[in-house]
Coordinates of C-alpha atoms in Angstrom, one line a residue:
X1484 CA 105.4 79.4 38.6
X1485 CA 104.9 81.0 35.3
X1486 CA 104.9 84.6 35.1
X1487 CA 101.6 84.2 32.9
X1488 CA 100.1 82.4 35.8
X1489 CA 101.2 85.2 38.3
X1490 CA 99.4 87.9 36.7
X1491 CA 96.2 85.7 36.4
X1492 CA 96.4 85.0 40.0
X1493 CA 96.7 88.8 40.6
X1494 CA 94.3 90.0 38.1
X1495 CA 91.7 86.9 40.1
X1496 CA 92.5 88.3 43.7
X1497 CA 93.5 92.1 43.4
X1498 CA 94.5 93.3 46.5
X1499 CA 92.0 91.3 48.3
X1500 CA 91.2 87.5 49.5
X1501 CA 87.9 88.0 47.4
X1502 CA 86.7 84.7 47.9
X1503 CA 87.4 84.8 52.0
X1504 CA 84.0 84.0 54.0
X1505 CA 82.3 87.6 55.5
X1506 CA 81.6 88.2 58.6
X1507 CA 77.7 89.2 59.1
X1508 CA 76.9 92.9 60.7
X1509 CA 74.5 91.9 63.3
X1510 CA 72.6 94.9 65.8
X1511 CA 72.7 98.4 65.3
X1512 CA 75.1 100.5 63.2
X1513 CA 75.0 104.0 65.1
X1514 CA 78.1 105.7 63.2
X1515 CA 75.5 107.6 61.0
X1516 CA 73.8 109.0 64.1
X1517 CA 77.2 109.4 65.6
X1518 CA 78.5 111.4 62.5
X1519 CA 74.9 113.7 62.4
X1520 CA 75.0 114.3 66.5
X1521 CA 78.2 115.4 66.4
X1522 CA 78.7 119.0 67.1
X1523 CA 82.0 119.9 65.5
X1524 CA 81.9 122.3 62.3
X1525 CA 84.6 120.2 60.4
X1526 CA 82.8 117.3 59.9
X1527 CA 81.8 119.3 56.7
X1528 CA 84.8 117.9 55.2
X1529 CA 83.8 114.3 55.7
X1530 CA 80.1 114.0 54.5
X1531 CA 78.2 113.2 51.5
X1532 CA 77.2 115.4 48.9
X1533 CA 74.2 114.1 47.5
X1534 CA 75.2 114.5 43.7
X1535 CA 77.4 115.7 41.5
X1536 CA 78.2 119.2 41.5
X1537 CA 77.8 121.2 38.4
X1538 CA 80.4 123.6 36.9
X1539 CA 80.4 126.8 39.6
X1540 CA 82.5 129.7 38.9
X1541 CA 84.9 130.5 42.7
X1542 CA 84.9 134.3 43.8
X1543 CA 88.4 135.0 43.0
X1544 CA 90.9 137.8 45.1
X1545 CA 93.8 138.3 43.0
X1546 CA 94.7 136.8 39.5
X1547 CA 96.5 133.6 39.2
X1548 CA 99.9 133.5 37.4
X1549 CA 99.8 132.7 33.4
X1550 CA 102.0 129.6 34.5
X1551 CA 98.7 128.0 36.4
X1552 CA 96.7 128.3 33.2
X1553 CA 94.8 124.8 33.3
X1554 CA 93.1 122.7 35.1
X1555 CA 93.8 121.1 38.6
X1556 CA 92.3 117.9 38.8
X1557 CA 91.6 116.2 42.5
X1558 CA 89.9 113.1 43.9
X1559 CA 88.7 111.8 47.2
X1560 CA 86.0 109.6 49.0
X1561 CA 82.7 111.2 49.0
X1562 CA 80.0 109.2 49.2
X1563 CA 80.5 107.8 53.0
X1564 CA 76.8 106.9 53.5
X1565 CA 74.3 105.1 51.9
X1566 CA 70.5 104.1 53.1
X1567 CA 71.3 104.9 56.5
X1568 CA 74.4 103.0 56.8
X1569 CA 77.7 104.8 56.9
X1570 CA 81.2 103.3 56.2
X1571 CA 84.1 103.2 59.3
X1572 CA 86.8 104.0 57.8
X1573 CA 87.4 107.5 55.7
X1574 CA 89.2 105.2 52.5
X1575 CA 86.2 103.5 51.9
X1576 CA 83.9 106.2 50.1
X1577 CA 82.7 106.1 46.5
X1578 CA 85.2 108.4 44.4
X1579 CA 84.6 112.1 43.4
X1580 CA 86.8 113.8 41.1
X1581 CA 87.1 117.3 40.6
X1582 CA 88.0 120.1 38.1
X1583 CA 89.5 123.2 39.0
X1584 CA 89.7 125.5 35.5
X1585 CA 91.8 128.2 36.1
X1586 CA 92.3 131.1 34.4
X1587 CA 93.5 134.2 35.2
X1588 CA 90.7 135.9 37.4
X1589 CA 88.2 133.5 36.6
X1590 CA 88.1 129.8 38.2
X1591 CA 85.3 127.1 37.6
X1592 CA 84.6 124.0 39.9
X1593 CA 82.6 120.8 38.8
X1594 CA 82.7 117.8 40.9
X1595 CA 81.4 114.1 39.5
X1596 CA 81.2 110.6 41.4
X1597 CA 83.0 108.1 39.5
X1598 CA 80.8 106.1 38.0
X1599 CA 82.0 102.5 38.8
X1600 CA 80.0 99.3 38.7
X1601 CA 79.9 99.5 42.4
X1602 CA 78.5 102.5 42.8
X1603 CA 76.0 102.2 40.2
X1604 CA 75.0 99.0 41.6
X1605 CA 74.6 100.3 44.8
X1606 CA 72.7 103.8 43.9
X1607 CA 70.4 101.7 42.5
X1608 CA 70.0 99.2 45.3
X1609 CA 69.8 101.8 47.7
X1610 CA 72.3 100.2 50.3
X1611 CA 75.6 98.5 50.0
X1612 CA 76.3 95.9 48.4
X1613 CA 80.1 94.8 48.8
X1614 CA 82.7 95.1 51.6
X1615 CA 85.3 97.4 51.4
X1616 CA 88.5 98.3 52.6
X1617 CA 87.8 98.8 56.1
X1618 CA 84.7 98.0 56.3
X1619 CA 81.9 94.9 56.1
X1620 CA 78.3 96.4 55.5
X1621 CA 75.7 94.3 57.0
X1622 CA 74.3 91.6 54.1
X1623 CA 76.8 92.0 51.8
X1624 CA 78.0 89.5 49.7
X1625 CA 81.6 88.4 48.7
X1626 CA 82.7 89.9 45.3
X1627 CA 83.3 88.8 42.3
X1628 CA 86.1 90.3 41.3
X1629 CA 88.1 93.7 42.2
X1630 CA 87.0 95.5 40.0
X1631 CA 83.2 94.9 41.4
X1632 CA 84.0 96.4 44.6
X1633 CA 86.4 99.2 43.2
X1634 CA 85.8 102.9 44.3
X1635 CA 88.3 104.9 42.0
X1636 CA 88.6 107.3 45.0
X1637 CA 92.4 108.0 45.9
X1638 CA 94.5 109.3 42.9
X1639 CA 94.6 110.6 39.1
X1640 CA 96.8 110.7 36.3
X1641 CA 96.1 112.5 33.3
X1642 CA 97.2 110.4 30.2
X1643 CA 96.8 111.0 26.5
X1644 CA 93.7 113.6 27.0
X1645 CA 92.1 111.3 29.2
X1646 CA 92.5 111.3 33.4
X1647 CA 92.7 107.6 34.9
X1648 CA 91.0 107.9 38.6
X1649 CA 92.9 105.5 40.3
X1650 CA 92.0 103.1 43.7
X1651 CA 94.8 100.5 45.3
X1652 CA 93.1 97.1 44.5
X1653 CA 92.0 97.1 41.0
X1654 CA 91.8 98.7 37.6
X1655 CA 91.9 102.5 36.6
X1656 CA 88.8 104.0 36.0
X1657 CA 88.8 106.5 32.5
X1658 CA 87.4 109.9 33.4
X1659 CA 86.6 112.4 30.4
X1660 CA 88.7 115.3 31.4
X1661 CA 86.1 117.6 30.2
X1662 CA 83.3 117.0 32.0
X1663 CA 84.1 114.2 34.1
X1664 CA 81.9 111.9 32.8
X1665 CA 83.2 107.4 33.4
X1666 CA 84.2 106.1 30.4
X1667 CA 84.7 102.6 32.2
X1668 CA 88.1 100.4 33.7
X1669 CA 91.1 100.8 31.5
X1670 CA 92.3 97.4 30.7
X1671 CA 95.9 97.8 29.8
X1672 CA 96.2 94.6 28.1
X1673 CA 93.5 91.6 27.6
X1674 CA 95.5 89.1 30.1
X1675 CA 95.9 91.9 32.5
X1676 CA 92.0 92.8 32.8
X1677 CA 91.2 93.5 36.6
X1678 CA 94.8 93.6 37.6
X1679 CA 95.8 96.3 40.5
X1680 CA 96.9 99.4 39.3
X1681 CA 98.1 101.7 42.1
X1682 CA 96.8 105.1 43.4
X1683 CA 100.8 106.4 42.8
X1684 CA 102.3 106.1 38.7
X1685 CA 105.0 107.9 38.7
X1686 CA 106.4 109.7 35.4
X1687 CA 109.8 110.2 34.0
X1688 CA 110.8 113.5 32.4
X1689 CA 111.0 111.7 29.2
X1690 CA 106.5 110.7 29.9
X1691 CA 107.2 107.1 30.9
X1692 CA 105.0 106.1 33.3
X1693 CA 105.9 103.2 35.9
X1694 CA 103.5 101.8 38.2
X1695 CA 102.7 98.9 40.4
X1696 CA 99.6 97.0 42.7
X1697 CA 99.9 94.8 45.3
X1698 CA 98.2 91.5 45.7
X1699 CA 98.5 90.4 50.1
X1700 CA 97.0 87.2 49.4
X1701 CA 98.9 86.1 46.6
X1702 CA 102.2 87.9 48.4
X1703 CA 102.7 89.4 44.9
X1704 CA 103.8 92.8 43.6
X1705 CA 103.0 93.8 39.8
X1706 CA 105.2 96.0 37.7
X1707 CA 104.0 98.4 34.9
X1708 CA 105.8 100.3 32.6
X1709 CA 104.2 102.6 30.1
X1710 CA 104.9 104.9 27.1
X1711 CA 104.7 108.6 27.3
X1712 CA 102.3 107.7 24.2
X1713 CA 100.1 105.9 26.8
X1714 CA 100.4 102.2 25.3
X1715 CA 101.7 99.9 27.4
X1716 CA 105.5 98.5 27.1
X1717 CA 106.1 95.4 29.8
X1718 CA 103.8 94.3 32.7
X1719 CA 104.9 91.3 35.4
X1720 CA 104.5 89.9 38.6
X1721 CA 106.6 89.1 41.1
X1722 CA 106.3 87.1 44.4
X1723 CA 107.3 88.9 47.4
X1724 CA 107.3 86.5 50.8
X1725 CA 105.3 88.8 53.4
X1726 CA 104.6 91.9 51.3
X1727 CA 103.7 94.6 53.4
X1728 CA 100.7 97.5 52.6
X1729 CA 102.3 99.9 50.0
X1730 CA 101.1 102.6 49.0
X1731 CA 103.8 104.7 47.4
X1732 CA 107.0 104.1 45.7
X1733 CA 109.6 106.1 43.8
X1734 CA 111.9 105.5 41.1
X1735 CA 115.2 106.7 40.2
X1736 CA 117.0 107.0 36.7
X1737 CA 118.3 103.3 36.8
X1738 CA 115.7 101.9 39.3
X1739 CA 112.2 101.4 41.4
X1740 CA 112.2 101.8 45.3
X1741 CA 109.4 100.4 47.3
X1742 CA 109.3 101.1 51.1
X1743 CA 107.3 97.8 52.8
X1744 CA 106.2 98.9 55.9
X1745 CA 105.8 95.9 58.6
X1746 CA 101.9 95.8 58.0
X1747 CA 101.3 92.4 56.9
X1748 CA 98.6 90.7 55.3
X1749 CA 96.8 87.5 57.1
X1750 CA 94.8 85.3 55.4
X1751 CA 93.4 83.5 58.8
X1752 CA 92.2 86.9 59.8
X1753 CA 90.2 87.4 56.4
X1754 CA 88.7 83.9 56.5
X1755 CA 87.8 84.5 60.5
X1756 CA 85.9 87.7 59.0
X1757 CA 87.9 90.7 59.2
X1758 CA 87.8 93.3 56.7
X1759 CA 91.0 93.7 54.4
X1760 CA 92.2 96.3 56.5
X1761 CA 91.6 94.2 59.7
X1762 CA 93.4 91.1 58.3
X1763 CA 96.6 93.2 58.4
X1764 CA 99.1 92.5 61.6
X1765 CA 102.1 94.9 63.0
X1766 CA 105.1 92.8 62.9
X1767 CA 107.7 95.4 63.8
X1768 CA 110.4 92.2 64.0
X1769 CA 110.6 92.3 60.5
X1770 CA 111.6 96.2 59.9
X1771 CA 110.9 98.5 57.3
X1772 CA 112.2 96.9 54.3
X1773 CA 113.4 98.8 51.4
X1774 CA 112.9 96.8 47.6
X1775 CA 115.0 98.2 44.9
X1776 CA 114.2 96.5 41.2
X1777 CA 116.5 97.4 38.6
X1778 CA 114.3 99.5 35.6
X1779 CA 115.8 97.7 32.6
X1780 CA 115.8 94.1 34.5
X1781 CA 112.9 93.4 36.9
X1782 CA 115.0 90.4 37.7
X1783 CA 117.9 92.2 39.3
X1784 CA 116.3 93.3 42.9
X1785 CA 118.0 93.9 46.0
X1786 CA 116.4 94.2 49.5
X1787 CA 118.0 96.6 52.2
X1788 CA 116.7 97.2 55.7
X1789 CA 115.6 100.0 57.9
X1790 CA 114.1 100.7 61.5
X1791 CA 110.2 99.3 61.6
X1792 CA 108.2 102.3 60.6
X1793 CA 104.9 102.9 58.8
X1794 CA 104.1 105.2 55.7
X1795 CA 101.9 105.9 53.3
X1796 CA 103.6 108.7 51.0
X1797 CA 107.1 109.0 49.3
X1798 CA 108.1 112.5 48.0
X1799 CA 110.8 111.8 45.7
X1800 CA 114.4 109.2 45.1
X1801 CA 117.6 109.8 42.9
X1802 CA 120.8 107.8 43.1
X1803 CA 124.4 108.8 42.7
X1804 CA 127.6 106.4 41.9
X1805 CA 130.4 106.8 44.9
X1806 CA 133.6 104.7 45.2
X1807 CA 131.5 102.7 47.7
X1808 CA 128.7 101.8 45.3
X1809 CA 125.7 103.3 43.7
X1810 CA 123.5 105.0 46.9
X1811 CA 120.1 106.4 46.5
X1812 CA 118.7 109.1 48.6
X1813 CA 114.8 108.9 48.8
X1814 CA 112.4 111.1 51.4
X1815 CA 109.4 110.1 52.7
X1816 CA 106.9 110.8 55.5
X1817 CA 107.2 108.3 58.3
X1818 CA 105.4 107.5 61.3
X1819 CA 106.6 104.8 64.0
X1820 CA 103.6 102.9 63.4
X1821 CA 100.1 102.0 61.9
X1822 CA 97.9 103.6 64.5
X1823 CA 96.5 106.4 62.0
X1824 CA 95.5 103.9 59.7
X1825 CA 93.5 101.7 62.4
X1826 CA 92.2 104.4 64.0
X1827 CA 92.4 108.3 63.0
X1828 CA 91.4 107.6 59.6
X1829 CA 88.2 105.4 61.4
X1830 CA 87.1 107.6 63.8
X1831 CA 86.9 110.3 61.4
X1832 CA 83.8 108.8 60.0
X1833 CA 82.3 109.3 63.5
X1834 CA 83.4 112.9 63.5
X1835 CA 85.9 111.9 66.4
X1836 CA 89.1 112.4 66.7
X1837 CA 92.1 109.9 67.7
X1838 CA 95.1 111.4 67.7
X1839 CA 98.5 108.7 66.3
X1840 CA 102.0 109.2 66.2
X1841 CA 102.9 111.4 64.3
X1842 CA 104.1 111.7 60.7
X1843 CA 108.0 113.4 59.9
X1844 CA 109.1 114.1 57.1
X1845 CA 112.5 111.2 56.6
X1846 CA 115.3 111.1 54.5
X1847 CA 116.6 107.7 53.9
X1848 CA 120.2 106.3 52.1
X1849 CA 120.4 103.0 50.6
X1850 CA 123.5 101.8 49.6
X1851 CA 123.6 99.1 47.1
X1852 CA 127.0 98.3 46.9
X1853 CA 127.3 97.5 50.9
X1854 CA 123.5 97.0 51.3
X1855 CA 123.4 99.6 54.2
X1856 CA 120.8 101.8 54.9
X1857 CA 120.5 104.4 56.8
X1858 CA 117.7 107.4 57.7
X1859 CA 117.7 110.7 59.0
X1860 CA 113.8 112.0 60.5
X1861 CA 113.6 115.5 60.1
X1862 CA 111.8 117.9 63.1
X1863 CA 108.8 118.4 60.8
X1864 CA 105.2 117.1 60.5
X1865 CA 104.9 116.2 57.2
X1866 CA 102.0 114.4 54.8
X1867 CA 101.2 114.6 51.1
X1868 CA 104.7 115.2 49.6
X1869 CA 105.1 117.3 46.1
X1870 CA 108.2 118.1 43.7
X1871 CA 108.7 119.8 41.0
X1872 CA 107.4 117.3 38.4
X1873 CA 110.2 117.7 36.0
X1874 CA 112.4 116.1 38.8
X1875 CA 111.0 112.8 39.7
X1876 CA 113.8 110.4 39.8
X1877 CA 116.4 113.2 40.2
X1878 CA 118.5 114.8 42.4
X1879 CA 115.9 117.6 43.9
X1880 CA 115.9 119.7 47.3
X1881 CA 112.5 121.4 47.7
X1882 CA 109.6 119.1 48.8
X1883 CA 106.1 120.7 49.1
X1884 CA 104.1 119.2 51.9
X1885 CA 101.5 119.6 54.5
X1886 CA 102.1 120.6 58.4
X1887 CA 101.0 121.4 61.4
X1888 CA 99.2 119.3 63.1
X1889 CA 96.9 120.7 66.0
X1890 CA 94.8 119.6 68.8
X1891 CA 90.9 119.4 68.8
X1892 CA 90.8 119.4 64.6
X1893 CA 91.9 116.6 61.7
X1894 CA 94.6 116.7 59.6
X1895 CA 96.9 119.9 58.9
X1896 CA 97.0 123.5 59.2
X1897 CA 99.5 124.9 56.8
X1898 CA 101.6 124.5 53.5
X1899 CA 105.9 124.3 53.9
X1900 CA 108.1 123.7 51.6
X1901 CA 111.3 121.9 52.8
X1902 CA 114.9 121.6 51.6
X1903 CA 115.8 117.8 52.2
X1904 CA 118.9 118.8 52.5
X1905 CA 119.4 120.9 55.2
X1906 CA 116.1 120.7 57.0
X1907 CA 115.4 124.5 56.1
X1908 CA 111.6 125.0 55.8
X1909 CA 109.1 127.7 55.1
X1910 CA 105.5 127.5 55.5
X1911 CA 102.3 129.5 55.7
X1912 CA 99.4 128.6 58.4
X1913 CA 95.8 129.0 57.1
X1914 CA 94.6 129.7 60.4
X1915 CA 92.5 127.6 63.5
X1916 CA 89.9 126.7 61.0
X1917 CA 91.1 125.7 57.7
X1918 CA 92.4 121.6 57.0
X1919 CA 94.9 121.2 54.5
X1920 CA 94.4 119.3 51.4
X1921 CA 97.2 117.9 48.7
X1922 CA 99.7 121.4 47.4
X1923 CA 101.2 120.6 43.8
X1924 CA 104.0 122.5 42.1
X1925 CA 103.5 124.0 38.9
X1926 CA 106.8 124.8 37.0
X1927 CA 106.8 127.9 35.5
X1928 CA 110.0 127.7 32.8
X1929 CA 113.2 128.6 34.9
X1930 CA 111.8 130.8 37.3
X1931 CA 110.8 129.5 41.0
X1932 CA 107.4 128.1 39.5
X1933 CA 104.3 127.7 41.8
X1934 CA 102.6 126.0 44.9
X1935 CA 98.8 125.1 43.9
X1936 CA 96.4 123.7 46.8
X1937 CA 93.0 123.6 48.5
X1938 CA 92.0 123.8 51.6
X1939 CA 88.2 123.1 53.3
X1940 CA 88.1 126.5 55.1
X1941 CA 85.3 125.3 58.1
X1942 CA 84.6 128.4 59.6
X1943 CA 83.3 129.9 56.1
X1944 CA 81.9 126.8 55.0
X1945 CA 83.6 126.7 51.7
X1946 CA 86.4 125.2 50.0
X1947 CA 89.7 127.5 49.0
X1948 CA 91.7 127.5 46.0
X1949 CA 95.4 129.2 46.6
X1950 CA 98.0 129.9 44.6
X1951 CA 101.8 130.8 46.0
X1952 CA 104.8 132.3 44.7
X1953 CA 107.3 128.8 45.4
X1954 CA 109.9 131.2 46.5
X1955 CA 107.9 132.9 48.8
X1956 CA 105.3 130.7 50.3
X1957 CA 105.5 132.3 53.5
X1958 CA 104.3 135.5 52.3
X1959 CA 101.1 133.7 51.6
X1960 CA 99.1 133.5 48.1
X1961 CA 99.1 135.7 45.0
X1962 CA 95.6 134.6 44.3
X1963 CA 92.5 133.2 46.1
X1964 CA 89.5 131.3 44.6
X1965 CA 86.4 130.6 46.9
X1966 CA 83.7 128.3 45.7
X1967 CA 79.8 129.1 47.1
X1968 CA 80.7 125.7 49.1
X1969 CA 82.6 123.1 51.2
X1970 CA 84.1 120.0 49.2
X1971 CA 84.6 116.6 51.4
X1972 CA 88.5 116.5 51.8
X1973 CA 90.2 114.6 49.3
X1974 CA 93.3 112.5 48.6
X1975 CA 95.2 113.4 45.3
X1976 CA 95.7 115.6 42.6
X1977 CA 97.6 116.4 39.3
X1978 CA 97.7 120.0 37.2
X1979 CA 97.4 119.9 33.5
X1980 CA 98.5 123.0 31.9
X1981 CA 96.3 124.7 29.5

């Protein structure tokens, strides 16, 4: 098959069987009156706010460094509920995107819903209108394309002034980075209009950008790479027998590194009436397999194989040339299966929670000259894995994630930063009633830079901008910024120096 007709398959079916018959909602849907009975103060963190949020100046303890001069820019699922119905799983939600402008002692908030033709449609309509990733509203009708069902509610990357808001299925969404208004889907290229673009670019020191999206039905995997100028250079598509749900990837100086879990895609489920999520199976027999695609010539790709295992973030790769062929080290946060997916990330919506395996921070070695590979799973609960930005696709150490996991609350309690190396790790513990969001590291010229992050601090109510010295993150922040409210926890972020 022509690589032409790929990318029209793909750009036609997204990430999803769009076309698959629905299943009809029939009786009540109580997880609305679940979510509202449900006596647990962080459920703060997963409801709706009823607009957009105008710009809000934070009380602020401390001064943040000169280095953090800009503007942090986050995203997440917000709008969980519409009309009476809420969605069951958490990665469903419309999209908000956030500012954070910091400066010095003074730090401004605004918070916009993306704009996307779903949502607009559905504001309008008062209920939902389209399925999503997890779940199948009552009435809804199949969609049209991916783009119509596309909630711009995971990642962003800022790019030539603008700030893409990115989902898994579908196109990127152009934000205005000063004031957060939708500019509409960025269409890279005429013949690549509705294509997925994934939640996780990553950029080269020199500004190139490399991306990819995923197609299950189609068994397909496009490949982007883009100029530091923003225009794009090459785009394909490439089949993949039995591609699994990817999230993440990384790349190296010579090459791309994708890390298939064994959650795999079936169409009979779809057309039966699952949701996407739903039509995906556990097939543990066929391992975690590790795709390495050479940068220069998509053609050259070698697979190597690892222990079954599931993921959904990579923290960084880099490769090195040894008399026994070229290896690359790459670190990632791995769980021994799917569960959190299927069911923490659901029962969330109900203000529940079902506790999974557990997430640990991995370090993994692929050789490509013998095709082993090998993994190492470090003592540590890890999720949403940072670097230094000037490192991606080099050799780095430090890794900025969350940790902590505890009993009777979601998500994390405190911020570490790890040396992949030797398993050394430092951390500081916002306390019994704070959840961890996203940290970033903000290089600061050739001094130890800075650890940027947010946390939804329940007990208060409000939502907590810190800053910490890298090099001292134990100690805990320099600075503090606390807005007048509670944000609903979000996915991803980026800083954009002033």
């Amino acid at each position: 098959m022509q690589r032409r007709e790929l990318m029209r398959l793909l750009a036609s079916a997204g990430a999803l069987s769009l076309l698959a018959p629905l299943a009809r909602a029939t009786g009540t849907d109580n997880w609305q009156a679940d979510f509202e009975a449900a006596d647990v103060p962080w459920k703060t963190g997963f409801a709706t706010p009823p607009g957009d949020l105008p710009l809000t100046r934070a009380t602020v303890r401390g001064r943040f460094p000169d280095a953090v001069a800009g503007t942090l820019f986050r995203i997440g699922p917000a709008g969980h509920d519409l009309g009476g119905e809420r969605y069951h799983h958490w990665f469903d939600g419309d999209g908000m995107v956030h500012r954070f402008v910091i400066d010095g002692a003074d730090v401004r908030h605004q918070g916009r819903y993306v704009a996307t033709p779903k949502r607009v449609a559905e504001v309008r309509a008062g209920r939902r209108l389209f399925e999503a990733f997890g779940t199948i509203p009552p009435g809804v009708e199949p969609p049209t394309s991916a783009d119509s069902i596309n909630v711009a509610n995971t990642s962003v990357l800022p790019l030539q002034g603008e700030v893409l808001a990115l989902w898994e299925g579908g196109s990127a969404t152009r934000v205005d980075a000063r004031t957060l208004g939708t500019l509409g889907v960025k269409t890279w290229r005429p013949d690549l209009a509705g294509m997925p673009f994934s939640a996780h670019p990553k950029v080269d020191p020199d500004g190139t950008v490399w991306n990819f999206g995923v197609s299950s039905s189609q068994s397909m995997l496009a490949l982007y790479e883009i100029g530091a100028d923003g225009a794009l250079r090459r785009a394909t598509a490439l089949p993949v027998p039995d591609i699994g749900m990817v999230h993440d990837f990384a790349v190296t100086e010579r090459h791309l590194v994708f890390l298939m879990p064994p959650l795999v895609y079936d169409s009979k489920r779809k057309e039966a009436g699952a949701s996407f999520l739903d039509a995906h199976v556990w097939r543990p027999e066929l391992g975690m397999r590790a795709l390495v695609v050479d940068k220069q010539n998509w053609d050259k790709r070698q697979m190597l194989a690892l222990p079954a295992g599931f993921l959904f973030h990579v923290g960084n790769a880099w490769e090195e040339d040894t008399p026994r062929g070229t290896q690359i080290h790459i670190d990632y946060v791995r769980s021994d299966n799917a569960d959190s997916v299927f069911t923490t990330n659901r029962e969330l919506m109900r203000a529940r929670i079902a506790r999974s395996t557990r997430p640990h921070l991995t370090v993994a070695t692929l050789n490509l000259g013998t095709g082993e590979a090998t993994q190492k799973v470090l003592p540590l609960e890890a999720e949403f894995p940072r670097i230094d930005p000037r490192r991606v696709g080099l050799r780095h150490r430090q890794v900025v994630h969350a940790t902590q996991l505890r009993s009777g609350v979601p998500g994390f309690g405190a911020v570490a930063r790890t040396d992949v190396e030797t398993g050394r790790s430092q951390r500081f513990s916002y306390g019994p009633r704070a959840i961890v969001e996203e940290h970033v590291f903000v290089p600061d010229g050739s001094k130890p830079g800075w650890v940027l992050g947010t946390v939804l601090d329940f007990g208060r109510q409000k939502t907590v901008l810190s800053c910490f010295a890298a090099d001292h993150l134990a100690s805990g922040p320099v600075a503090q910024a606390v807005l007048p409210y509670a944000l609903p926890l979000g996915l991803h972020g980026a800083f954009v120096p002033a």
